Coordinates of C-alpha atoms in Angstrom, one line a residue:
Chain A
X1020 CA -25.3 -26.9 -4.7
X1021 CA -21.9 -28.1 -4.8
X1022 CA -19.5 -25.4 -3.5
X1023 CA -15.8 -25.0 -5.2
X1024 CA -14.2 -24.9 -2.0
X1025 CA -11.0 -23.0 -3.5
X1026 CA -13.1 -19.6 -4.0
X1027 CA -14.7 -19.7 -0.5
X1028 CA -11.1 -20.3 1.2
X1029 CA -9.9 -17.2 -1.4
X1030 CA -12.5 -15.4 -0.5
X1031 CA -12.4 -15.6 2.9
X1032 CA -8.5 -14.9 3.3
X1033 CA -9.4 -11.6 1.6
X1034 CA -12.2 -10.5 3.7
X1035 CA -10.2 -11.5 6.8
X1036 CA -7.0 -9.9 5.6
X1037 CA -9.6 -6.4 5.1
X1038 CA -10.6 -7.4 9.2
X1039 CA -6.9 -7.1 10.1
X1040 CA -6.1 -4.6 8.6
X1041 CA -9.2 -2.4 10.1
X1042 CA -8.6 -3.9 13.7
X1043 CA -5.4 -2.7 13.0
X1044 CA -6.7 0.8 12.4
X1045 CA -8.9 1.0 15.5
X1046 CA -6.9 -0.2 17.8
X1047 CA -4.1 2.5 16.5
X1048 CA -6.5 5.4 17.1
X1049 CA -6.4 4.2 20.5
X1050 CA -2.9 4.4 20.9
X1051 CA 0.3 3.7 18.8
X1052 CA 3.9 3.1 19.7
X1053 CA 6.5 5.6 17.5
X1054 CA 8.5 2.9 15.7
X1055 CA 5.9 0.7 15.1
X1056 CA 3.8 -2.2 16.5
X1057 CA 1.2 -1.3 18.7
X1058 CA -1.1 -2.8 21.2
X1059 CA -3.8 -4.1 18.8
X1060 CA -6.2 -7.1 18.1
X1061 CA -5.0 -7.2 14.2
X1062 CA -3.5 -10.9 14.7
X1063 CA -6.7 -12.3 16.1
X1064 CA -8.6 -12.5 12.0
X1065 CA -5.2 -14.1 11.2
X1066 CA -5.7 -16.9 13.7
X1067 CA -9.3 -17.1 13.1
X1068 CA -8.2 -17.8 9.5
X1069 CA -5.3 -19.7 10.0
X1070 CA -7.8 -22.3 12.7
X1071 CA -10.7 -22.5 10.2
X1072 CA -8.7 -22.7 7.0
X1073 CA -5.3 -24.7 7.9
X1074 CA -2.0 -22.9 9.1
X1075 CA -0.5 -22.8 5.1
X1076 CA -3.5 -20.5 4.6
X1077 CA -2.7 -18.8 7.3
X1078 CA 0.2 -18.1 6.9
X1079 CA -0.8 -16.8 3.1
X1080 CA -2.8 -14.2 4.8
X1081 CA -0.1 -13.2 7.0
X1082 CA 2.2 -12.5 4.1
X1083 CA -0.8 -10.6 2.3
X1084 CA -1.7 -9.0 5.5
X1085 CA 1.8 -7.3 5.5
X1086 CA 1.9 -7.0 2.2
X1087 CA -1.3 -4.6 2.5
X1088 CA 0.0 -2.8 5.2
X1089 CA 3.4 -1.6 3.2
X1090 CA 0.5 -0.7 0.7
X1091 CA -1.6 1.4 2.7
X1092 CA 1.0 3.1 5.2
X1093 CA 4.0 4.3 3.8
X1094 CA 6.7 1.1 5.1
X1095 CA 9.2 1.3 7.6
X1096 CA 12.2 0.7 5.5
X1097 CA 15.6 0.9 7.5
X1098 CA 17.5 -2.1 5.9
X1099 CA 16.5 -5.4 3.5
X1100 CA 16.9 -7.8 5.7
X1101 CA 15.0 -5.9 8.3
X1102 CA 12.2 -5.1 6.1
X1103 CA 11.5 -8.7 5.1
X1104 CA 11.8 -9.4 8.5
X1105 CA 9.1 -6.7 10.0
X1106 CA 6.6 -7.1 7.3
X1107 CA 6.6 -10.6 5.8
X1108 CA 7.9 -13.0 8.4
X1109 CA 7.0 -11.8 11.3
X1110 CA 3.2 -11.6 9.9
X1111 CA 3.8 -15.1 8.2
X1112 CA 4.3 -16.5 11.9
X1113 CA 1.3 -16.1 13.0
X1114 CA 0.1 -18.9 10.6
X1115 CA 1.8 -21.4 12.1
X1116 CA -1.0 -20.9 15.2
X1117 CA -2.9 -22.9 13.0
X1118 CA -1.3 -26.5 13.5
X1119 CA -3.8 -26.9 16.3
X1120 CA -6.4 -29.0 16.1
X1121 CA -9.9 -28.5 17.1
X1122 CA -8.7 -24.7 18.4
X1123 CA -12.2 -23.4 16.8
X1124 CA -14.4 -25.5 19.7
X1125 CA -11.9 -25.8 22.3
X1126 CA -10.1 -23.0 24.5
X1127 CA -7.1 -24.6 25.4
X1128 CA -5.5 -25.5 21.5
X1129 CA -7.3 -21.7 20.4
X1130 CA -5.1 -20.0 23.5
X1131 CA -2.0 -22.3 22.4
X1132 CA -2.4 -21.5 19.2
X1133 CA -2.0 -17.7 19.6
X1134 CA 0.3 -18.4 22.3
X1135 CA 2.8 -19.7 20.0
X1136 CA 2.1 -17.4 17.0
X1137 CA 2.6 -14.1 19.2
X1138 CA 5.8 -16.1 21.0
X1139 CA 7.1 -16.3 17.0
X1140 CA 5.9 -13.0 15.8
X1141 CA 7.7 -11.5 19.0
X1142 CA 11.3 -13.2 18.3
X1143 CA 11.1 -12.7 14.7
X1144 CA 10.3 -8.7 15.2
X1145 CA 12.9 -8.9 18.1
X1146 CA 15.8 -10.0 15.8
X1147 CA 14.6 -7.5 13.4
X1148 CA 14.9 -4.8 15.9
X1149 CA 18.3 -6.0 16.5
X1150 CA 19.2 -6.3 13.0
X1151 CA 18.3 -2.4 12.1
X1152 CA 19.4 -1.0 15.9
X1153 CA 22.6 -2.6 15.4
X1154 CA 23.2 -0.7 11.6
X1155 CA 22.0 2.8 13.6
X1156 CA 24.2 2.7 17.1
X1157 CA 27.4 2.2 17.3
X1158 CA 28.6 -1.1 18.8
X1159 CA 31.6 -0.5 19.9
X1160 CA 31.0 2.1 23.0
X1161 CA 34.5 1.1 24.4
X1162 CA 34.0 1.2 28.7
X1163 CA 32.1 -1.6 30.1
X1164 CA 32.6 -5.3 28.3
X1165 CA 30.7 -7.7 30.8
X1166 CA 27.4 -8.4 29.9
X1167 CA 27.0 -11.2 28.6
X1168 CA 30.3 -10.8 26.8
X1169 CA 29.0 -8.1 24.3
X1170 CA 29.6 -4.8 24.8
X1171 CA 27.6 -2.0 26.4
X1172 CA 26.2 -1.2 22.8
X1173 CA 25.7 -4.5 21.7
X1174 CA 23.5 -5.5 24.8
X1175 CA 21.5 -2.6 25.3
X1176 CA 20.6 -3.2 21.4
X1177 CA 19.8 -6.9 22.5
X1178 CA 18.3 -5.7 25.7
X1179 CA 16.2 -3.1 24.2
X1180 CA 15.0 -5.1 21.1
X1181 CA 13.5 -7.5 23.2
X1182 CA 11.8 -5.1 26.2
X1183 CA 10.7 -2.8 23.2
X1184 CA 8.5 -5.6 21.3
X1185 CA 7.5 -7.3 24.9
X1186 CA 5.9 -3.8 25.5
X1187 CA 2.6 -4.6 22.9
X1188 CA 3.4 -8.0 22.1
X1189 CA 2.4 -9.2 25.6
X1190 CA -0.6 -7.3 25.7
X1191 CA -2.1 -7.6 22.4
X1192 CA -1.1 -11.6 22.9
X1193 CA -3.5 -11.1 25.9
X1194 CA -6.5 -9.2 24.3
X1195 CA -6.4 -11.7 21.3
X1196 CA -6.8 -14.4 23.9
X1197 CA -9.2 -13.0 25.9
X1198 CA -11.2 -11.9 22.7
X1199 CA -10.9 -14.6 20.9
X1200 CA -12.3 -16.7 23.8
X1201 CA -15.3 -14.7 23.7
X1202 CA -16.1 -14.8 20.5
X1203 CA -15.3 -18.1 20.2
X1204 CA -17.5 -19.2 23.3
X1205 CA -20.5 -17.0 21.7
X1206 CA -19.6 -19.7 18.8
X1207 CA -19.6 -17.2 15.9
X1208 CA -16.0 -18.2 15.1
X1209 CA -16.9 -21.6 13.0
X1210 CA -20.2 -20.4 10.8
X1211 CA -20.0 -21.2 7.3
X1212 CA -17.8 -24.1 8.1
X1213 CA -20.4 -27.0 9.0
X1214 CA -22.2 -26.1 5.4
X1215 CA -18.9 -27.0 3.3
X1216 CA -18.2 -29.9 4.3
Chain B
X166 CA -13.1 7.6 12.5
X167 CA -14.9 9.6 9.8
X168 CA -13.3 10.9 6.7
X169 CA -10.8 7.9 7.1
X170 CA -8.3 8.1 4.2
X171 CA -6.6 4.9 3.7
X172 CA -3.7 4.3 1.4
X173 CA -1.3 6.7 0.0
X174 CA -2.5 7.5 -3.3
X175 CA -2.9 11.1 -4.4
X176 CA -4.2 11.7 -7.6
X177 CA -1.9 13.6 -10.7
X178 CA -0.5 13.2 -13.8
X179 CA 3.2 13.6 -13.6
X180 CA 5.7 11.5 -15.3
X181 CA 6.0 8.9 -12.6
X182 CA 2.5 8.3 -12.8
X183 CA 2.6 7.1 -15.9
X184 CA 5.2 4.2 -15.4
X185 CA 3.8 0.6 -15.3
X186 CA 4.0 -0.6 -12.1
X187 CA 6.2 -3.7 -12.6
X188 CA 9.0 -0.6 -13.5
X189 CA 8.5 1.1 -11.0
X190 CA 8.8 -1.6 -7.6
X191 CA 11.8 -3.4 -9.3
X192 CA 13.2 0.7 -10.0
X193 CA 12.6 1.2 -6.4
X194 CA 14.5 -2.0 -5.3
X195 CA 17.1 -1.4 -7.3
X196 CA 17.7 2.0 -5.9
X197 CA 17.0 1.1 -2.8
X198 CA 19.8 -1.9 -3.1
X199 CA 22.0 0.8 -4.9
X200 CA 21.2 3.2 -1.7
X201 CA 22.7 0.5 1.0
X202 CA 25.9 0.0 -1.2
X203 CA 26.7 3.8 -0.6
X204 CA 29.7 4.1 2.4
X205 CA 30.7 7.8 3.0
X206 CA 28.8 11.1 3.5
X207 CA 29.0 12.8 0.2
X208 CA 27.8 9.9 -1.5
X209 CA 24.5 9.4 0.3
X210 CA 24.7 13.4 -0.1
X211 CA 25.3 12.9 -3.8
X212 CA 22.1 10.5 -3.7
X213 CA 19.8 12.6 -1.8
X214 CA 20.8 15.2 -4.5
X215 CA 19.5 13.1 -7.2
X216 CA 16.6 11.8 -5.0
X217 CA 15.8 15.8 -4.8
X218 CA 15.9 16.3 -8.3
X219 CA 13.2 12.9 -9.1
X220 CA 10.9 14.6 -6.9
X221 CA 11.4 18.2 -8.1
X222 CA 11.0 16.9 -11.7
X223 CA 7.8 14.1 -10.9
X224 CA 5.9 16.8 -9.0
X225 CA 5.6 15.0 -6.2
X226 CA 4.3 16.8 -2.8
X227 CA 7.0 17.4 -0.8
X228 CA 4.8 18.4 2.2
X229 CA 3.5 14.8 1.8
X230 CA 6.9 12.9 2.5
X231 CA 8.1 15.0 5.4
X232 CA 4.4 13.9 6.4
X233 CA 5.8 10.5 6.2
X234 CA 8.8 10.9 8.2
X235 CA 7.1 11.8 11.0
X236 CA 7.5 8.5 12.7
X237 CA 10.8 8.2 12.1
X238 CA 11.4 12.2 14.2
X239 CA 12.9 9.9 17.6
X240 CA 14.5 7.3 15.5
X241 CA 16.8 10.0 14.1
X242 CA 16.6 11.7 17.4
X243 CA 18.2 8.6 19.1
X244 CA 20.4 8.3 16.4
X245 CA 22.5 11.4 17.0
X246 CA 22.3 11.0 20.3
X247 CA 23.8 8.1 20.8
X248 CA 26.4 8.7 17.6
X249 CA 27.5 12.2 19.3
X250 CA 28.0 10.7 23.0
X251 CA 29.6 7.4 22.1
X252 CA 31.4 8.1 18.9
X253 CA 35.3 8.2 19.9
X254 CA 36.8 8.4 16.5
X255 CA 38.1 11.4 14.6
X256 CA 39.0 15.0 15.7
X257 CA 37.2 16.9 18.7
X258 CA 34.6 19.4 17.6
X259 CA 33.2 20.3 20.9
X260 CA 34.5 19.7 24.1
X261 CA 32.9 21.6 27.5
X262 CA 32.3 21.3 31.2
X263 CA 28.8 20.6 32.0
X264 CA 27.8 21.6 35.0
X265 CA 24.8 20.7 37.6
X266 CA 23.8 22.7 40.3
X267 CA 20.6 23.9 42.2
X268 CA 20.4 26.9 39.8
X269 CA 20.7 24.8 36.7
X270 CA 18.1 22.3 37.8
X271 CA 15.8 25.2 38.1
X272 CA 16.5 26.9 34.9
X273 CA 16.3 23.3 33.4
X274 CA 12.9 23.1 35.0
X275 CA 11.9 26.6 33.6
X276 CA 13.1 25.2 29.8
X277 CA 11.1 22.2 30.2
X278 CA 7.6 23.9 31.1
X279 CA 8.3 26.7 28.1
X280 CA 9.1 24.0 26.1
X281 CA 5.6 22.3 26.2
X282 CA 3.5 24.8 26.8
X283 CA 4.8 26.0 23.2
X284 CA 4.1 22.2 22.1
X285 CA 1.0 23.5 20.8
X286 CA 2.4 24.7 17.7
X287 CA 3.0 21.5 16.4
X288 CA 4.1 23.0 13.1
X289 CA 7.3 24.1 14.9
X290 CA 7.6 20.8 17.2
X291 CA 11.2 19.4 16.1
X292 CA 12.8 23.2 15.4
X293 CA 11.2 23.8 19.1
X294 CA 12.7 20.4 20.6
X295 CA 16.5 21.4 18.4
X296 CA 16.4 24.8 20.6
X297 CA 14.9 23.1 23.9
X298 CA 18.5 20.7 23.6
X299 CA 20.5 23.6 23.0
X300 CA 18.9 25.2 25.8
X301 CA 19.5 23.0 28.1
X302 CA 23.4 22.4 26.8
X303 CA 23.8 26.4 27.4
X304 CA 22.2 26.1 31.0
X305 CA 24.6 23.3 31.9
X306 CA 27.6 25.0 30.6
X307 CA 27.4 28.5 31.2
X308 CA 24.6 29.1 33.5
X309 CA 25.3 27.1 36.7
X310 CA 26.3 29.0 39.8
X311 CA 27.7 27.6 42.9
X312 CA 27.4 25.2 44.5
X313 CA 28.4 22.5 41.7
X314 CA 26.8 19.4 42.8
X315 CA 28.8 17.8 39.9
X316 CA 30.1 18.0 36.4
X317 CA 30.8 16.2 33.3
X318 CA 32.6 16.3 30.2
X319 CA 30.9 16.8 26.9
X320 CA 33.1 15.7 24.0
X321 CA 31.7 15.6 20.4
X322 CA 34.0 13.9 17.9
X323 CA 33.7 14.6 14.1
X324 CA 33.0 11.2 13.2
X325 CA 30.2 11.0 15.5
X326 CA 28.6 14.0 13.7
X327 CA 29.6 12.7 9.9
X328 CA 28.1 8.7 10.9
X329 CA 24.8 10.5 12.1
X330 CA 24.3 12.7 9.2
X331 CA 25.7 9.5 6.6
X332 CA 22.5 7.6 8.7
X333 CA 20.0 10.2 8.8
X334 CA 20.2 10.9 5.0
X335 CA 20.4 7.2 3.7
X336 CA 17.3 6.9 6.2
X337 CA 15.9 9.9 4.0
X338 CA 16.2 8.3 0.4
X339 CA 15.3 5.0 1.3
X340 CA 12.2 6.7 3.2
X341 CA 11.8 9.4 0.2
X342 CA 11.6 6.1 -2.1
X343 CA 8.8 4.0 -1.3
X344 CA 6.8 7.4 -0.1
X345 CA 7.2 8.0 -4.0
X346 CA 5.9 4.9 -5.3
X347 CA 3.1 4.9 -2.9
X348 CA 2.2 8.0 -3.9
X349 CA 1.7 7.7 -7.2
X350 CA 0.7 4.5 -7.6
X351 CA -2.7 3.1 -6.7
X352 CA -3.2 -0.1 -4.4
X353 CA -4.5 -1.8 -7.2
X354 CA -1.9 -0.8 -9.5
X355 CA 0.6 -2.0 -7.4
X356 CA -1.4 -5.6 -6.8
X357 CA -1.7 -6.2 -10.6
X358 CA 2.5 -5.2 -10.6
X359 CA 3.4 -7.3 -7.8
X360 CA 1.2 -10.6 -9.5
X361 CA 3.0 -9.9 -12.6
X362 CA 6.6 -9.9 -10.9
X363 CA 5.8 -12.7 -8.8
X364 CA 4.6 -15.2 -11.2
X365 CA 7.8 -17.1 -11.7
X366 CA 6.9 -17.9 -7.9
X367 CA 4.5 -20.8 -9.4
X368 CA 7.5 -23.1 -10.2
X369 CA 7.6 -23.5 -5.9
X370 CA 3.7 -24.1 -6.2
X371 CA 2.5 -20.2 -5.2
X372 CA -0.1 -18.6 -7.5
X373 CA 0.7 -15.2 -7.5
X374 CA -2.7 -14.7 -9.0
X375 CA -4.2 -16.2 -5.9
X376 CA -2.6 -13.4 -3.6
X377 CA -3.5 -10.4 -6.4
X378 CA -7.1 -11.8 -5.8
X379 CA -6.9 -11.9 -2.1
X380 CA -5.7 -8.3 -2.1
X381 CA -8.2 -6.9 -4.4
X382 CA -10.6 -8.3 -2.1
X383 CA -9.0 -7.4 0.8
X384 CA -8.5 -3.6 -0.7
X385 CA -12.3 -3.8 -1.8
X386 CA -14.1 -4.7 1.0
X387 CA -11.8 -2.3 4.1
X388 CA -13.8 0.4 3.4
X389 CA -17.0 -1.6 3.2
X390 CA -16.0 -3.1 6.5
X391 CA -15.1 -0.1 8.1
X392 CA -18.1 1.8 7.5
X393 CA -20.0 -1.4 9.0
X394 CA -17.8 -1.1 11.7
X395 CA -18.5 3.0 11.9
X396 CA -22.4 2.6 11.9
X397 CA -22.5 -0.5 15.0
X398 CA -20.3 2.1 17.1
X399 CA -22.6 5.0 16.4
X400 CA -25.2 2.5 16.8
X401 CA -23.7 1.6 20.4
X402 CA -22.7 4.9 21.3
X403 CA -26.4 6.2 20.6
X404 CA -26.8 3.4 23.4
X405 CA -24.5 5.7 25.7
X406 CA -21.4 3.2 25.0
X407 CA -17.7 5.3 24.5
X408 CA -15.0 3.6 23.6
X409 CA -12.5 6.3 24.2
X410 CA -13.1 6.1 28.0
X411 CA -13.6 3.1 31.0
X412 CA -11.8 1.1 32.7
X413 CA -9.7 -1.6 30.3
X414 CA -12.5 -4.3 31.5
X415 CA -15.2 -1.8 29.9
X416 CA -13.4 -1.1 27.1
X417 CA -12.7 -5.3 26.4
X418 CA -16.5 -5.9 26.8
X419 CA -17.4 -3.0 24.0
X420 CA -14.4 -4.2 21.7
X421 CA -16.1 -7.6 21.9
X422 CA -19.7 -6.1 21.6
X423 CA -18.0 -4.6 18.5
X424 CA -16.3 -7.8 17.3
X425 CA -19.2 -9.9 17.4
X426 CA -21.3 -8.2 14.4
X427 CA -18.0 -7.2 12.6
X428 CA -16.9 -11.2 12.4
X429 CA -20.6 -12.1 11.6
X430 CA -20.5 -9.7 9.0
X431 CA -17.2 -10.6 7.7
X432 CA -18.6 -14.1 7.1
X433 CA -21.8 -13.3 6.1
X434 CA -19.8 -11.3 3.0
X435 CA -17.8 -13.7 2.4
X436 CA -20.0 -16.4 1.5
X437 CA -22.2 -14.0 -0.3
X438 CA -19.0 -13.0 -2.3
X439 CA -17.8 -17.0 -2.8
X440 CA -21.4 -17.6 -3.9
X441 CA -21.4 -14.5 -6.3
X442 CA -18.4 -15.4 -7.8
X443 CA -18.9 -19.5 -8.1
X444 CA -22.6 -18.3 -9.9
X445 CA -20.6 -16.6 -12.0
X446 CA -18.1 -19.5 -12.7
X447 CA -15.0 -17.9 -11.3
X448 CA -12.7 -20.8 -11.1
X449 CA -9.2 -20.6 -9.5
X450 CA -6.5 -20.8 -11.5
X451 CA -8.0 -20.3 -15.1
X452 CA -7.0 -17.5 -17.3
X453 CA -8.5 -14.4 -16.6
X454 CA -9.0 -11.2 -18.7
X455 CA -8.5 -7.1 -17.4
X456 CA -10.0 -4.1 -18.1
X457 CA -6.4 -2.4 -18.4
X458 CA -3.3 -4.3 -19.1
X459 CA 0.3 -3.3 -18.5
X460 CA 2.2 -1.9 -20.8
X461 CA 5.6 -0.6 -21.3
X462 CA 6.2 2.5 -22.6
X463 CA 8.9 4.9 -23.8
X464 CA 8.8 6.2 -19.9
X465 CA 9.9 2.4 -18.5
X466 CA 12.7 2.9 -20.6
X467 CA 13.8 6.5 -19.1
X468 CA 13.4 4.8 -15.8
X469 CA 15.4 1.9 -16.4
X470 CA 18.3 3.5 -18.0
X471 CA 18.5 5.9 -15.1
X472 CA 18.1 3.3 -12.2
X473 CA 20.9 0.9 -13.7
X474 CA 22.7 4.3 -14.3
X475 CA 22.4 4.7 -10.7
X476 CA 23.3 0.8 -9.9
X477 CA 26.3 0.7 -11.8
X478 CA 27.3 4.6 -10.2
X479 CA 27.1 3.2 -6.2
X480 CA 28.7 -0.3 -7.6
X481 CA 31.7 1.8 -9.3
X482 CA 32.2 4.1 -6.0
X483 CA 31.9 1.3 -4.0
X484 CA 34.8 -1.0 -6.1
X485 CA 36.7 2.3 -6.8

C-alpha cells in the first residue's frame, strides 16, 4: 500500500501533542511550581517528534502544544509580549532539538538534542520572566546601584528570572534525558518509521 | 487521576455562548490590547467595572474565575510587597517603628503556628494570611518589650499603595478575560475559530487547517490516552508499584515502566488513525466540509460595537 506520508506526519504531531500534554498532567499532580512551569517530562514527545519527523515539525507541535495548553488551563496572561513569549516561543524552541541527525539510534545527538532545546526554552522563558517581573516591581529601588550596573530592582528581576526557570528547567532537562535514553535504548522510539520509507 | 476534567468548558446558554468564536478571540484581544493602554487607577477601576457588568449580564460563574486566580494569590502577594516597601514616591500613609525583641520573636512564633494550624480552612486561606501580616505588623510595633535587639522604619507611600492596586486589577481583567472565553467556549469551537483567523497565514506557507487538524486530534485522543495511561498504572499498582512514594531512582524506573506502553500505544494509534483516514481518502490540503459552520449573527454585532467602543474609550483617555 502506498502510504500518503503527509497524514501519518499529521497524525502523529497530534497524537504526540495529546502525549505532552498528558505528561504534562502527571507530572503536575506530582508537584507544580505557583507561577508556572514545573518539573515535568512534557518536552520529551516534542523531541521524539521533532527527531523522527524533522525540527520544522517539531517545532509545529510546539506551537500547537502551547496552543492546547492556553486551551485547556485558563493562560497565564500578564502582558503581550510575555504571553507570546511563555506559550508559543518558548514551546516552538524545543523544535529546533531536532537538527540532529541520527538522534533516534544514537545517545549522544538524542542528549544534544534536548540539551539545546531545554538550553532555548530556558532563555526564552527567562527573558519572559524578565519582561513581565520588570512591568510588576518597581525598578528604580533607589540605594544600592552596583551590580552589574542595574539597579537593585533591575538585577534581582534578572537574577531571579533566571534562578526561578533553572529551578525545573534543569531537572526536567535531566529526566527527559535520562528517559528518553531508556526508551530509546528499549528502541520503541523509531517504530512505524522503517515501514514508510 | 480519576474524574480528570480537562479544559475549561462549562456548559450554558447565555449570550456569550452564542458568539462565533472568530468574535469572540479577536473581542478578547482587542480588550485585552485596550486593557494595557489604560495608565491610572480609576481607569483600570472604570474597566474592571465594565468587566463586572459582562460577567453579571453573560451569567458567567463567578466562583469559577476566582477559581482561576488562584495561581496568581503570590504573584499579587509579591506585588504589594515589593510596591509598598520600595515605592518612594507620593505622600506618607504609614510610617512606624518596628521593633524586634525576644518577646516579639515569640509572639511571632505563636502567630505563625495559629496561622497554619488554621490553614486547614482553605476557604479562608488569603483572608487568614491578610490578618497573619497584620498580625505580625501589630507584634512588631506595639508588642515588643525590652530589650530591643533592633528596629526599623516602616514607611508606606501612597503611590506604592495606588501602583499595586492599578497592577492587581489590570492583572484582574486581563485574567477575568480569557477565563471568559474559555469558559464558554469549547476546545473545538475555539480550534475551528483560531483556523478561520489564521488562514491568511498560508501566504507565508502555513496551513492553518493543518494545525485545526492537529488539535482536534490532539483534543480527541487526551482523554483516550489518559485513560490508557490510568488502566497500565492500576495495572502496575495491582503489581504493588506506587508512584506517589520511593526514592527518585524508583520513581524514574516506574515513569519509564509507564512510558514504554504509553509511547507504543501512541504509535500504535497513530498509524491506525493515518491508515483510517488514508482508507478513507483524507488528503491534506483539499477542501473539506463541517457538520456546523460559523456564522455571524446579530450577537457578533453587539460584541463588536462594544469592544471598538471600548478601544476607542482607552485610546481617547490615553491621547486626552
Amino acid at each position: 500500500m502506498k502510504k500518503n506520508h503527509q497524514v501519518a506526519v499529521l497524525v502523529e504531531l497530534g497524537v504526540f501533542v495529546a502525549m505532552a500534554v498528558i505528561l504534562d498532567f502527571i507530572c503536575g499532580i506530582i508537584y507544580e511550581l505557583p507561577y508556572g512551569g514545573s518539573i515535568s517530562i512534557a518536552m520529551l514527545p516534542v523531541f521524539v517528534v521533532s527527531y523522527r519527523r524533522g525540527w520544522y515539525n517539531g517545532i509545529i507541535a510546539g506551537a500547537l502544544f502551547g496552543l492546547i495548553q492556553c486551551l485547556l488551563k485558563p493562560p497565564f496572561i500578564l502582558s503581550i509580549p510575555q504571553f507570546i513569549m511563555d506559550y508559543f516561543l518558548a514551546f516552538m524552541v524545543i523544535g529546533l532539538g531536532g537538527i540532529f541527525k541520527n538522534a533516534l539510534s544514537k545517545p549522544l545527538p538524542f542528549s544534544l538534542g534536548i540539551l539545546l532545546g531545554s538550553t532555548l526554552r530556558y532563555i526564552v522563558a527567562s527573558i519572559a520572566g524578565i519582561i513581565f517581573w520588570a512591568e510588576y516591581i518597581p525598578t528604580e529601588i533607589g540605594f544600592m546601584n552596583n551590580l552589574f550596573g542595574m539597579s537593585l530592582g533591575e538585577s534581582a528581576i534578572v537574577v531571579g528570572s533566571l534562578l526561578y526557570n533553572a529551578l525545573y528547567m534543569l531537572p526536567s532537562m535531566l529526566l527527559c534525558v535520562v528517559i528518553g535514553l531508556a526508551l530509546q535504548n528499549r528502541k520503541i522510539l523509531a517504530i512505524n518509521l522503517t515501514s514508510e520509507k | 487521576m480519576k474524574n480528570v476534567v480537562i479544559g475549561q468548558y462549562i456548559p450554558g446558554n447565555s449570550f456569550f455562548y452564542h458568539i462565533d468564536p472568530r468574535t469572540k478571540i479577536i473581542a478578547v484581544v482587542i480588550l485585552m490590547v485596550a486593557t494595557f493602554l489604560l495608565e491610572t487607577i480609576w481607569q483600570v477601576l472604570a474597566g474592571f467595572g465594565i468587566a463586572l457588568i459582562l460577567i453579571v449580564a453573560g451569567r458567567v460563574p463567578i466562583r469559577k474565575i476566582i477559581k482561576g486566580l488562584k495561581p496568581l494569590y503570590i504573584l499579587l502577594l509579591f506585588t504589594l510587597v515589593f510596591q509598598v516597601a520600595f515605592n518612594r514616591v507620593g505622600t506618607i500613609v504609614l510610617d512606624s517603628t518596628m521593633m524586634i525583641s525576644p518577646y516579639s520573636i515569640l509572639l511571632m512564633i505563636v502567630a505563625t503556628v495559629i496561622w497554619r494550624l488554621l490553614a486547614s480552612y482553605k476557604k479562608f486561606s488569603l483572608l487568614l494570611f491578610i490578618s497573619y501580616l497584620i498580625g505580625l505588623y501589630f507584634i512588631m510595633k506595639d508588642l515588643a518589650f525590652s530589650p530591643i535587639w533592633t528596629s526599623w522604619q516602616l514607611t508606606i507611600y501612597d503611590q506604592g499603595l495606588i501602583m499595586s492596586g492599578f497592577v492587581i486589577i489590570r492583572l484582574l481583567i486581563i485574567i477575568t478575560l480569557s477565563t471568559v472565553l474559555t469558559l464558554t467556549t469549547k476546545p473545538t469551537e475555539l480550534t475551528q475559530g483560531l483556523e478561520s483567523l489564521l488562514r491568511p497565514l498560508k501566504v507565508i506557507g502555513l496551513n492553518s487547517e493543518d494545525f485545526a487538524l492537529i488539535i482536534s486530534i490532539s483534543l480527541r485522543y487526551i482523554p483516550t490516552i489518559l485513560d490508557e495511561a490510568n488502566k497500565i498504572m492500576n495495572a502496575q499498582a495491582s503489581r504493588g508499584a506506587d508512584f506517589a512514594e520511593g526514592r527518585l531512582k524508583d520513581k524514574v524506573v516506574q515513569v519509564i515502566s509507564l512510558l514504554v506502553p504509553m509511547f507504543i500505544i501512541a504509535f500504535k494509534r497513530s498509524e491506525e488513525l493515518a491508515d483510517a483516514m488514508e482508507s478513507r481518502d483524507f488528503v491534506p490540503g483539499k477542501p473539506r466540509t463541517r457538520i456546523h459552520d460559523l456564522k455571524f449573527n446579530y450577537r457578533d454585532l453587539v460584541t463588536a460595537v462594544i469592544t471598538v467602543l471600548c478601544l476607542t474609550g482607552s485610546i481617547l483617555v490615553k491621547v486626552l
